[in-house]
PDB file of C-alpha atoms in Angstrom:
ATOM      1  CA  UNK A   1     129.614 129.704 244.665  1.00 36.00           C
ATOM      2  CA  UNK A   2     129.474 126.488 242.648  1.00 35.00           C
ATOM      3  CA  UNK A   3     132.050 126.176 239.899  1.00 37.00           C
ATOM      4  CA  UNK A   4     131.120 123.703 237.178  1.00 37.00           C
ATOM      5  CA  UNK A   5     134.416 123.811 235.356  1.00 36.00           C
ATOM      6  CA  UNK A   6     137.802 125.049 236.405  1.00 33.00           C
ATOM      7  CA  UNK A   7     140.644 124.388 234.053  1.00 33.00           C
ATOM      8  CA  UNK A   8     144.233 125.565 234.210  1.00 36.00           C
ATOM      9  CA  UNK A   9     146.652 124.778 231.428  1.00 37.00           C
ATOM     10  CA  UNK A  10     150.241 125.779 230.845  1.00 33.00           C
ATOM     11  CA  UNK A  11     151.986 124.883 227.599  1.00 34.00           C
ATOM     12  CA  UNK A  12     155.657 125.386 226.892  1.00 32.00           C
ATOM     13  CA  UNK A  13     157.120 124.428 223.520  1.00 35.00           C
ATOM     14  CA  UNK A  14     160.805 124.317 222.656  1.00 33.00           C
ATOM     15  CA  UNK A  15     161.882 124.017 219.035  1.00 33.00           C
ATOM     16  CA  UNK A  16     165.219 122.582 217.959  1.00 34.00           C
ATOM     17  CA  UNK A  17     166.776 122.351 214.516  1.00 34.00           C
ATOM     18  CA  UNK A  18     163.547 122.534 212.534  1.00 36.00           C
ATOM     19  CA  UNK A  19     163.310 126.035 211.107  1.00 33.00           C
ATOM     20  CA  UNK A  20     159.541 126.397 211.339  1.00 36.00           C
ATOM     21  CA  UNK A  21     156.827 125.259 213.739  1.00 36.00           C
ATOM     22  CA  UNK A  22     154.171 125.075 211.038  1.00 38.00           C
ATOM     23  CA  UNK A  23     153.220 121.804 209.381  1.00 42.00           C
ATOM     24  CA  UNK A  24     155.602 120.743 206.632  1.00 45.00           C
ATOM     25  CA  UNK A  25     154.634 119.125 203.360  1.00 51.00           C
ATOM     26  CA  UNK A  26     154.664 115.347 203.438  1.00 54.00           C
ATOM     27  CA  UNK A  27     157.002 115.380 200.428  1.00 51.00           C
ATOM     28  CA  UNK A  28     159.574 117.615 202.167  1.00 67.00           C
ATOM     29  CA  UNK A  29     163.070 116.373 201.209  1.00 72.00           C
ATOM     30  CA  UNK A  30     165.258 118.136 203.776  1.00 81.00           C
ATOM     31  CA  UNK A  31     166.516 116.179 206.821  1.00 90.00           C
ATOM     32  CA  UNK A  32     165.141 117.530 210.093  1.00 92.00           C
ATOM     33  CA  UNK A  33     165.343 117.012 213.830  1.00 94.00           C
ATOM     34  CA  UNK A  34     162.687 118.515 216.092  1.00 94.00           C
ATOM     35  CA  UNK A  35     162.565 118.480 219.893  1.00 96.00           C
ATOM     36  CA  UNK A  36     159.511 119.724 221.754  1.00 96.00           C
ATOM     37  CA  UNK A  37     158.927 120.078 225.487  1.00 96.00           C
ATOM     38  CA  UNK A  38     155.321 120.475 226.584  1.00 95.00           C
ATOM     39  CA  UNK A  39     154.305 121.124 230.182  1.00 96.00           C
ATOM     40  CA  UNK A  40     150.600 120.810 231.002  1.00 96.00           C
ATOM     41  CA  UNK A  41     148.630 121.245 234.211  1.00 96.00           C
ATOM     42  CA  UNK A  42     144.924 120.421 234.249  1.00 93.00           C
ATOM     43  CA  UNK A  43     142.599 120.808 237.214  1.00 94.00           C
ATOM     44  CA  UNK A  44     138.907 120.523 236.422  1.00 92.00           C
ATOM     45  CA  UNK A  45     135.521 119.708 237.851  1.00 92.00           C
ATOM     46  CA  UNK A  46     133.596 118.080 234.993  1.00 87.00           C
ATOM     47  CA  UNK A  47     130.209 116.640 236.087  1.00 87.00           C
ATOM     48  CA  UNK A  48     129.602 115.041 232.669  1.00 84.00           C
ATOM     49  CA  UNK A  49     132.572 112.698 233.307  1.00 83.00           C
ATOM     50  CA  UNK A  50     130.623 110.837 236.012  1.00 83.00           C
ATOM     51  CA  UNK A  51     132.851 109.153 238.600  1.00 83.00           C
ATOM     52  CA  UNK A  52     135.896 110.757 236.958  1.00 84.00           C
ATOM     53  CA  UNK A  53     134.512 114.300 237.239  1.00 89.00           C
ATOM     54  CA  UNK A  54     137.319 115.498 239.542  1.00 93.00           C
ATOM     55  CA  UNK A  55     140.384 115.867 237.327  1.00 94.00           C
ATOM     56  CA  UNK A  56     143.977 116.617 238.231  1.00 96.00           C
ATOM     57  CA  UNK A  57     147.074 115.965 236.132  1.00 95.00           C
ATOM     58  CA  UNK A  58     150.413 117.741 235.876  1.00 97.00           C
ATOM     59  CA  UNK A  59     152.734 116.319 233.222  1.00 97.00           C
ATOM     60  CA  UNK A  60     155.901 117.064 231.315  1.00 97.00           C
ATOM     61  CA  UNK A  61     155.950 115.852 227.726  1.00 97.00           C
ATOM     62  CA  UNK A  62     159.118 115.296 225.680  1.00 97.00           C
ATOM     63  CA  UNK A  63     158.632 114.729 221.955  1.00 97.00           C
ATOM     64  CA  UNK A  64     161.465 114.032 219.499  1.00 97.00           C
ATOM     65  CA  UNK A  65     160.935 113.685 215.745  1.00 96.00           C
ATOM     66  CA  UNK A  66     163.528 113.138 213.019  1.00 96.00           C
ATOM     67  CA  UNK A  67     163.442 112.681 209.269  1.00 94.00           C
ATOM     68  CA  UNK A  68     166.280 111.713 206.934  1.00 94.00           C
ATOM     69  CA  UNK A  69     166.748 112.919 203.410  1.00 90.00           C
ATOM     70  CA  UNK A  70     166.010 110.588 200.498  1.00 92.00           C
ATOM     71  CA  UNK A  71     168.684 108.112 199.421  1.00 91.00           C
ATOM     72  CA  UNK A  72     169.055 108.426 195.639  1.00 90.00           C
ATOM     73  CA  UNK A  73     165.947 110.621 195.772  1.00 90.00           C
ATOM     74  CA  UNK A  74     163.799 107.540 196.411  1.00 93.00           C
ATOM     75  CA  UNK A  75     163.911 106.114 199.958  1.00 96.00           C
ATOM     76  CA  UNK A  76     164.041 107.823 203.346  1.00 95.00           C
ATOM     77  CA  UNK A  77     163.248 107.090 206.970  1.00 96.00           C
ATOM     78  CA  UNK A  78     161.566 108.940 209.811  1.00 96.00           C
ATOM     79  CA  UNK A  79     160.993 108.222 213.460  1.00 96.00           C
ATOM     80  CA  UNK A  80     160.413 109.629 216.887  1.00 96.00           C
ATOM     81  CA  UNK A  81     160.044 109.035 220.600  1.00 97.00           C
ATOM     82  CA  UNK A  82     157.236 110.513 222.720  1.00 97.00           C
ATOM     83  CA  UNK A  83     157.110 110.408 226.521  1.00 97.00           C
ATOM     84  CA  UNK A  84     154.879 111.832 229.231  1.00 96.00           C
ATOM     85  CA  UNK A  85     156.435 112.139 232.700  1.00 97.00           C
ATOM     86  CA  UNK A  86     154.223 112.451 235.766  1.00 96.00           C
ATOM     87  CA  UNK A  87     154.860 115.609 237.785  1.00 97.00           C
ATOM     88  CA  UNK A  88     151.673 115.367 239.808  1.00 95.00           C
ATOM     89  CA  UNK A  89     148.561 113.201 240.178  1.00 94.00           C
ATOM     90  CA  UNK A  90     146.118 112.471 242.971  1.00 93.00           C
ATOM     91  CA  UNK A  91     144.719 109.043 243.808  1.00 90.00           C
ATOM     92  CA  UNK A  92     141.267 110.457 244.548  1.00 91.00           C
ATOM     93  CA  UNK A  93     141.120 112.251 241.186  1.00 94.00           C
ATOM     94  CA  UNK A  94     141.114 111.227 237.537  1.00 93.00           C
ATOM     95  CA  UNK A  95     144.140 111.912 235.315  1.00 93.00           C
ATOM     96  CA  UNK A  96     141.700 112.179 232.356  1.00 90.00           C
ATOM     97  CA  UNK A  97     143.941 110.454 229.767  1.00 91.00           C
ATOM     98  CA  UNK A  98     146.992 112.611 230.478  1.00 94.00           C
ATOM     99  CA  UNK A  99     148.680 109.623 232.159  1.00 95.00           C
ATOM    100  CA  UNK A 100     148.509 105.828 232.115  1.00 93.00           C
ATOM    101  CA  UNK A 101     146.199 105.798 235.135  1.00 89.00           C
ATOM    102  CA  UNK A 102     148.614 107.759 237.359  1.00 94.00           C
ATOM    103  CA  UNK A 103     151.902 106.654 235.789  1.00 95.00           C
ATOM    104  CA  UNK A 104     154.304 107.993 233.173  1.00 96.00           C
ATOM    105  CA  UNK A 105     154.258 106.372 229.726  1.00 96.00           C
ATOM    106  CA  UNK A 106     155.643 106.689 226.211  1.00 96.00           C
ATOM    107  CA  UNK A 107     156.192 105.005 222.841  1.00 96.00           C
ATOM    108  CA  UNK A 108     158.396 105.155 219.742  1.00 97.00           C
ATOM    109  CA  UNK A 109     157.687 105.686 216.036  1.00 96.00           C
ATOM    110  CA  UNK A 110     159.405 104.599 212.842  1.00 97.00           C
ATOM    111  CA  UNK A 111     158.503 104.541 209.146  1.00 97.00           C
ATOM    112  CA  UNK A 112     159.990 104.185 205.677  1.00 97.00           C
ATOM    113  CA  UNK A 113     159.180 106.828 203.055  1.00 96.00           C
ATOM    114  CA  UNK A 114     159.197 105.797 199.402  1.00 96.00           C
ATOM    115  CA  UNK A 115     159.091 108.682 196.938  1.00 94.00           C
ATOM    116  CA  UNK A 116     158.025 107.686 193.435  1.00 92.00           C
ATOM    117  CA  UNK A 117     158.121 111.328 192.315  1.00 91.00           C
ATOM    118  CA  UNK A 118     157.717 114.798 193.802  1.00 88.00           C
ATOM    119  CA  UNK A 119     153.971 114.256 193.556  1.00 92.00           C
ATOM    120  CA  UNK A 120     153.668 110.679 194.846  1.00 95.00           C
ATOM    121  CA  UNK A 121     154.731 109.251 198.207  1.00 95.00           C
ATOM    122  CA  UNK A 122     154.154 106.053 200.182  1.00 97.00           C
ATOM    123  CA  UNK A 123     154.814 105.887 203.913  1.00 97.00           C
ATOM    124  CA  UNK A 124     154.900 102.499 205.711  1.00 98.00           C
ATOM    125  CA  UNK A 125     155.324 101.863 209.443  1.00 98.00           C
ATOM    126  CA  UNK A 126     154.280 103.813 212.537  1.00 98.00           C
ATOM    127  CA  UNK A 127     153.843 107.539 211.857  1.00 97.00           C
ATOM    128  CA  UNK A 128     152.005 110.646 213.018  1.00 96.00           C
ATOM    129  CA  UNK A 129     148.575 111.572 211.629  1.00 97.00           C
ATOM    130  CA  UNK A 130     147.900 114.643 213.765  1.00 95.00           C
ATOM    131  CA  UNK A 131     147.563 117.847 211.738  1.00 92.00           C
ATOM    132  CA  UNK A 132     147.434 119.946 214.907  1.00 90.00           C
ATOM    133  CA  UNK A 133     150.872 118.646 215.880  1.00 92.00           C
ATOM    134  CA  UNK A 134     152.247 119.101 212.352  1.00 90.00           C
ATOM    135  CA  UNK A 135     152.317 115.442 211.253  1.00 92.00           C
ATOM    136  CA  UNK A 136     150.115 116.283 208.243  1.00 93.00           C
ATOM    137  CA  UNK A 137     150.107 119.457 206.124  1.00 92.00           C
ATOM    138  CA  UNK A 138     146.375 120.143 206.535  1.00 92.00           C
ATOM    139  CA  UNK A 139     143.153 118.684 207.994  1.00 94.00           C
ATOM    140  CA  UNK A 140     142.562 115.628 205.825  1.00 97.00           C
ATOM    141  CA  UNK A 141     138.999 114.312 206.353  1.00 97.00           C
ATOM    142  CA  UNK A 142     138.952 111.336 208.772  1.00 97.00           C
ATOM    143  CA  UNK A 143     142.679 110.638 208.267  1.00 97.00           C
ATOM    144  CA  UNK A 144     143.872 113.734 210.125  1.00 95.00           C
ATOM    145  CA  UNK A 145     143.040 114.326 213.778  1.00 93.00           C
ATOM    146  CA  UNK A 146     144.041 116.825 216.433  1.00 89.00           C
ATOM    147  CA  UNK A 147     144.959 115.468 219.856  1.00 86.00           C
ATOM    148  CA  UNK A 148     143.617 117.188 222.955  1.00 83.00           C
ATOM    149  CA  UNK A 149     146.362 115.786 225.191  1.00 90.00           C
ATOM    150  CA  UNK A 150     150.142 115.990 225.460  1.00 94.00           C
ATOM    151  CA  UNK A 151     150.904 113.346 222.832  1.00 95.00           C
ATOM    152  CA  UNK A 152     149.641 113.505 219.211  1.00 95.00           C
ATOM    153  CA  UNK A 153     147.681 110.897 217.280  1.00 96.00           C
ATOM    154  CA  UNK A 154     149.773 108.107 215.741  1.00 97.00           C
ATOM    155  CA  UNK A 155     148.842 105.478 213.130  1.00 98.00           C
ATOM    156  CA  UNK A 156     150.452 102.177 212.155  1.00 98.00           C
ATOM    157  CA  UNK A 157     150.038 100.912 208.603  1.00 98.00           C
ATOM    158  CA  UNK A 158     150.510 102.620 205.232  1.00 98.00           C
ATOM    159  CA  UNK A 159     149.768 106.151 204.002  1.00 98.00           C
ATOM    160  CA  UNK A 160     149.762 107.171 200.359  1.00 97.00           C
ATOM    161  CA  UNK A 161     149.745 110.630 198.757  1.00 96.00           C
ATOM    162  CA  UNK A 162     149.262 111.617 195.122  1.00 97.00           C
ATOM    163  CA  UNK A 163     149.025 115.153 193.698  1.00 96.00           C
ATOM    164  CA  UNK A 164     147.289 115.026 190.335  1.00 96.00           C
ATOM    165  CA  UNK A 165     147.813 118.769 189.850  1.00 95.00           C
ATOM    166  CA  UNK A 166     148.886 121.779 191.964  1.00 94.00           C
ATOM    167  CA  UNK A 167     145.253 122.079 193.089  1.00 96.00           C
ATOM    168  CA  UNK A 168     143.998 118.475 193.287  1.00 97.00           C
ATOM    169  CA  UNK A 169     145.387 115.759 195.569  1.00 97.00           C
ATOM    170  CA  UNK A 170     144.413 112.312 196.844  1.00 98.00           C
ATOM    171  CA  UNK A 171     145.216 110.514 200.107  1.00 98.00           C
ATOM    172  CA  UNK A 172     144.732 106.882 201.119  1.00 98.00           C
ATOM    173  CA  UNK A 173     145.537 105.072 204.348  1.00 98.00           C
ATOM    174  CA  UNK A 174     145.310 101.521 205.617  1.00 98.00           C
ATOM    175  CA  UNK A 175     145.608 101.436 209.411  1.00 98.00           C
ATOM    176  CA  UNK A 176     145.996  98.354 211.571  1.00 98.00           C
ATOM    177  CA  UNK A 177     146.950 100.026 214.899  1.00 97.00           C
ATOM    178  CA  UNK A 178     146.436 103.505 216.386  1.00 97.00           C
ATOM    179  CA  UNK A 179     147.108 105.803 219.337  1.00 96.00           C
ATOM    180  CA  UNK A 180     144.367 108.333 220.095  1.00 94.00           C
ATOM    181  CA  UNK A 181     144.211 110.762 223.000  1.00 91.00           C
ATOM    182  CA  UNK A 182     141.998 108.319 224.936  1.00 90.00           C
ATOM    183  CA  UNK A 183     144.569 105.489 224.678  1.00 93.00           C
ATOM    184  CA  UNK A 184     146.964 106.528 227.451  1.00 92.00           C
ATOM    185  CA  UNK A 185     146.289 103.283 229.336  1.00 88.00           C
ATOM    186  CA  UNK A 186     147.061 101.044 226.340  1.00 88.00           C
ATOM    187  CA  UNK A 187     149.560 102.965 224.208  1.00 91.00           C
ATOM    188  CA  UNK A 188     149.507 101.874 220.564  1.00 95.00           C
ATOM    189  CA  UNK A 189     146.489  99.562 220.281  1.00 95.00           C
ATOM    190  CA  UNK A 190     144.833  97.453 217.597  1.00 96.00           C
ATOM    191  CA  UNK A 191     142.134  98.976 215.434  1.00 96.00           C
ATOM    192  CA  UNK A 192     138.990  96.978 215.974  1.00 95.00           C
ATOM    193  CA  UNK A 193     135.683  96.419 217.704  1.00 95.00           C
ATOM    194  CA  UNK A 194     135.281  98.070 221.109  1.00 91.00           C
ATOM    195  CA  UNK A 195     133.962  95.810 223.864  1.00 89.00           C
ATOM    196  CA  UNK A 196     132.079  97.981 226.349  1.00 84.00           C
ATOM    197  CA  UNK A 197     132.110  95.187 228.949  1.00 84.00           C
ATOM    198  CA  UNK A 198     135.914  94.897 229.055  1.00 86.00           C
ATOM    199  CA  UNK A 199     136.922  98.357 227.816  1.00 84.00           C
ATOM    200  CA  UNK A 200     139.170  96.731 225.196  1.00 88.00           C
ATOM    201  CA  UNK A 201     139.320  96.430 221.406  1.00 91.00           C
ATOM    202  CA  UNK A 202     139.340  92.633 221.488  1.00 87.00           C
ATOM    203  CA  UNK A 203     138.445  91.946 217.834  1.00 93.00           C
ATOM    204  CA  UNK A 204     141.084  93.243 215.423  1.00 95.00           C
ATOM    205  CA  UNK A 205     139.679  95.008 212.339  1.00 96.00           C
ATOM    206  CA  UNK A 206     141.934  97.222 210.151  1.00 97.00           C
ATOM    207  CA  UNK A 207     140.491 100.511 208.871  1.00 98.00           C
ATOM    208  CA  UNK A 208     140.761 101.866 205.318  1.00 98.00           C
ATOM    209  CA  UNK A 209     140.604 105.577 204.393  1.00 98.00           C
ATOM    210  CA  UNK A 210     140.347 107.545 201.143  1.00 98.00           C
ATOM    211  CA  UNK A 211     140.264 111.335 200.816  1.00 98.00           C
ATOM    212  CA  UNK A 212     140.575 113.983 198.125  1.00 98.00           C
ATOM    213  CA  UNK A 213     140.872 117.760 198.130  1.00 97.00           C
ATOM    214  CA  UNK A 214     140.792 120.654 195.708  1.00 98.00           C
ATOM    215  CA  UNK A 215     142.294 123.974 196.802  1.00 96.00           C
ATOM    216  CA  UNK A 216     143.558 127.345 195.704  1.00 95.00           C
ATOM    217  CA  UNK A 217     144.935 130.301 197.684  1.00 92.00           C
ATOM    218  CA  UNK A 218     141.562 131.154 199.240  1.00 94.00           C
ATOM    219  CA  UNK A 219     139.618 127.893 199.313  1.00 96.00           C
ATOM    220  CA  UNK A 220     139.859 124.218 200.168  1.00 97.00           C
ATOM    221  CA  UNK A 221     137.093 121.682 199.501  1.00 98.00           C
ATOM    222  CA  UNK A 222     137.708 118.182 200.854  1.00 98.00           C
ATOM    223  CA  UNK A 223     135.855 114.903 201.207  1.00 98.00           C
ATOM    224  CA  UNK A 224     136.905 111.649 202.843  1.00 98.00           C
ATOM    225  CA  UNK A 225     135.526 108.207 203.634  1.00 98.00           C
ATOM    226  CA  UNK A 226     136.534 105.261 205.785  1.00 98.00           C
ATOM    227  CA  UNK A 227     135.421 101.625 205.975  1.00 98.00           C
ATOM    228  CA  UNK A 228     136.016  99.284 208.919  1.00 97.00           C
ATOM    229  CA  UNK A 229     134.385  95.854 209.022  1.00 96.00           C
ATOM    230  CA  UNK A 230     132.193  95.257 212.088  1.00 95.00           C
ATOM    231  CA  UNK A 231     132.752  98.878 213.191  1.00 96.00           C
ATOM    232  CA  UNK A 232     131.501 101.607 210.841  1.00 96.00           C
ATOM    233  CA  UNK A 233     131.395 103.326 207.481  1.00 97.00           C
ATOM    234  CA  UNK A 234     132.044 107.065 207.715  1.00 98.00           C
ATOM    235  CA  UNK A 235     131.884 110.032 205.336  1.00 98.00           C
ATOM    236  CA  UNK A 236     133.208 113.524 206.096  1.00 98.00           C
ATOM    237  CA  UNK A 237     133.287 116.773 204.127  1.00 98.00           C
ATOM    238  CA  UNK A 238     135.223 119.935 205.027  1.00 97.00           C
ATOM    239  CA  UNK A 239     134.625 123.169 203.108  1.00 97.00           C
ATOM    240  CA  UNK A 240     136.850 126.189 203.783  1.00 97.00           C
ATOM    241  CA  UNK A 241     136.713 129.641 202.188  1.00 96.00           C
ATOM    242  CA  UNK A 242     138.727 132.771 202.956  1.00 95.00           C
ATOM    243  CA  UNK A 243     137.348 136.273 202.262  1.00 94.00           C
ATOM    244  CA  UNK A 244     139.792 139.173 202.219  1.00 92.00           C
ATOM    245  CA  UNK A 245     138.334 142.229 203.982  1.00 91.00           C
ATOM    246  CA  UNK A 246     141.329 144.525 203.512  1.00 91.00           C
ATOM    247  CA  UNK A 247     145.118 144.360 203.610  1.00 87.00           C
ATOM    248  CA  UNK A 248     145.152 143.422 207.314  1.00 89.00           C
ATOM    249  CA  UNK A 249     141.975 141.447 207.954  1.00 93.00           C
ATOM    250  CA  UNK A 250     140.227 138.425 206.477  1.00 94.00           C
ATOM    251  CA  UNK A 251     137.190 136.302 207.281  1.00 96.00           C
ATOM    252  CA  UNK A 252     137.387 132.516 207.065  1.00 95.00           C
ATOM    253  CA  UNK A 253     134.316 130.309 206.853  1.00 96.00           C
ATOM    254  CA  UNK A 254     134.346 126.570 207.587  1.00 96.00           C
ATOM    255  CA  UNK A 255     131.562 124.028 207.099  1.00 97.00           C
ATOM    256  CA  UNK A 256     131.922 120.419 208.247  1.00 97.00           C
ATOM    257  CA  UNK A 257     129.606 117.477 207.611  1.00 98.00           C
ATOM    258  CA  UNK A 258     129.870 113.952 209.046  1.00 98.00           C
ATOM    259  CA  UNK A 259     127.869 110.753 208.514  1.00 98.00           C
ATOM    260  CA  UNK A 260     128.486 107.534 210.482  1.00 97.00           C
ATOM    261  CA  UNK A 261     126.816 104.151 209.893  1.00 96.00           C
ATOM    262  CA  UNK A 262     127.604 101.362 212.368  1.00 95.00           C
ATOM    263  CA  UNK A 263     128.371  97.935 210.966  1.00 94.00           C
ATOM    264  CA  UNK A 264     128.211  94.323 212.125  1.00 92.00           C
ATOM    265  CA  UNK A 265     129.306  93.700 215.706  1.00 90.00           C
ATOM    266  CA  UNK A 266     129.110  97.402 216.563  1.00 91.00           C
ATOM    267  CA  UNK A 267     125.398  97.635 215.832  1.00 90.00           C
ATOM    268  CA  UNK A 268     123.003  97.834 218.759  1.00 84.00           C
ATOM    269  CA  UNK A 269     119.451  96.574 219.220  1.00 74.00           C
ATOM    270  CA  UNK A 270     118.508  99.536 221.430  1.00 77.00           C
ATOM    271  CA  UNK A 271     120.562 102.417 220.013  1.00 84.00           C
ATOM    272  CA  UNK A 272     120.513 104.070 216.545  1.00 89.00           C
ATOM    273  CA  UNK A 273     122.853 102.547 213.981  1.00 93.00           C
ATOM    274  CA  UNK A 274     123.595 105.786 212.148  1.00 95.00           C
ATOM    275  CA  UNK A 275     124.033 109.477 212.845  1.00 95.00           C
ATOM    276  CA  UNK A 276     124.964 112.668 211.020  1.00 97.00           C
ATOM    277  CA  UNK A 277     125.880 116.229 211.875  1.00 96.00           C
ATOM    278  CA  UNK A 278     126.700 119.559 210.250  1.00 97.00           C
ATOM    279  CA  UNK A 279     128.694 122.318 211.917  1.00 96.00           C
ATOM    280  CA  UNK A 280     130.210 125.605 210.822  1.00 96.00           C
ATOM    281  CA  UNK A 281     132.232 128.523 212.092  1.00 95.00           C
ATOM    282  CA  UNK A 282     133.547 131.941 211.090  1.00 95.00           C
ATOM    283  CA  UNK A 283     136.958 133.191 212.202  1.00 93.00           C
TER     284      UNK A 283
END
């Protein structure tokens, strides 16, 4: 019998002094220390991956995050250290971005938080932007991502937050470097133009983001945009609505739209320069 995909995954999470595993508000004032251990084993046969279709990786991740309180209710710091240790890999198989080729790897984070008020915050440095990991309080269009590997998404630059009212908020980010789940071989890398011939981002181009969201207890409607010279202009909308069925059950609907227009050096003479998609789900 031919098996097209066979995946095994084991995840173990250990929580330290942080009282809750859910995402915390970006304006949270309390000092915190969080330690997570994440063990993952992946064995897969994925024909769509071409020469890397045979996948095997067994890793142990150790992730430490800390956040200070605010000095004089104005300035605080945060940081972290993330590391993936190789427990198993096979030379004849792909590690599929769980390892740096077949080696262990890691990196550190650090940022300064400046709080102008309870409703306005500026973060500068290297910080998490992975809502699935808990780095952000919710899925902010284009700014927030959700890593599919052991380590979460990390950005380097500046992130700003402003709540105009209890229901309306704005986010802005300027990013010069990034770590995505496909960057295990490079670690934190420059934002820029991808060179398909070398597999590197050899022309540095910072990326700018702006997003806004309105929400109440049952709904959230968000829109975001990003601009990156010689790479792309992107627009994303996320609409979420919760319908209470009874005291125990509810139905949640989500609708996502995305538009991407390639720019400058990223444009191709043989491929389309723009694309769009719409997707939805009920849970």
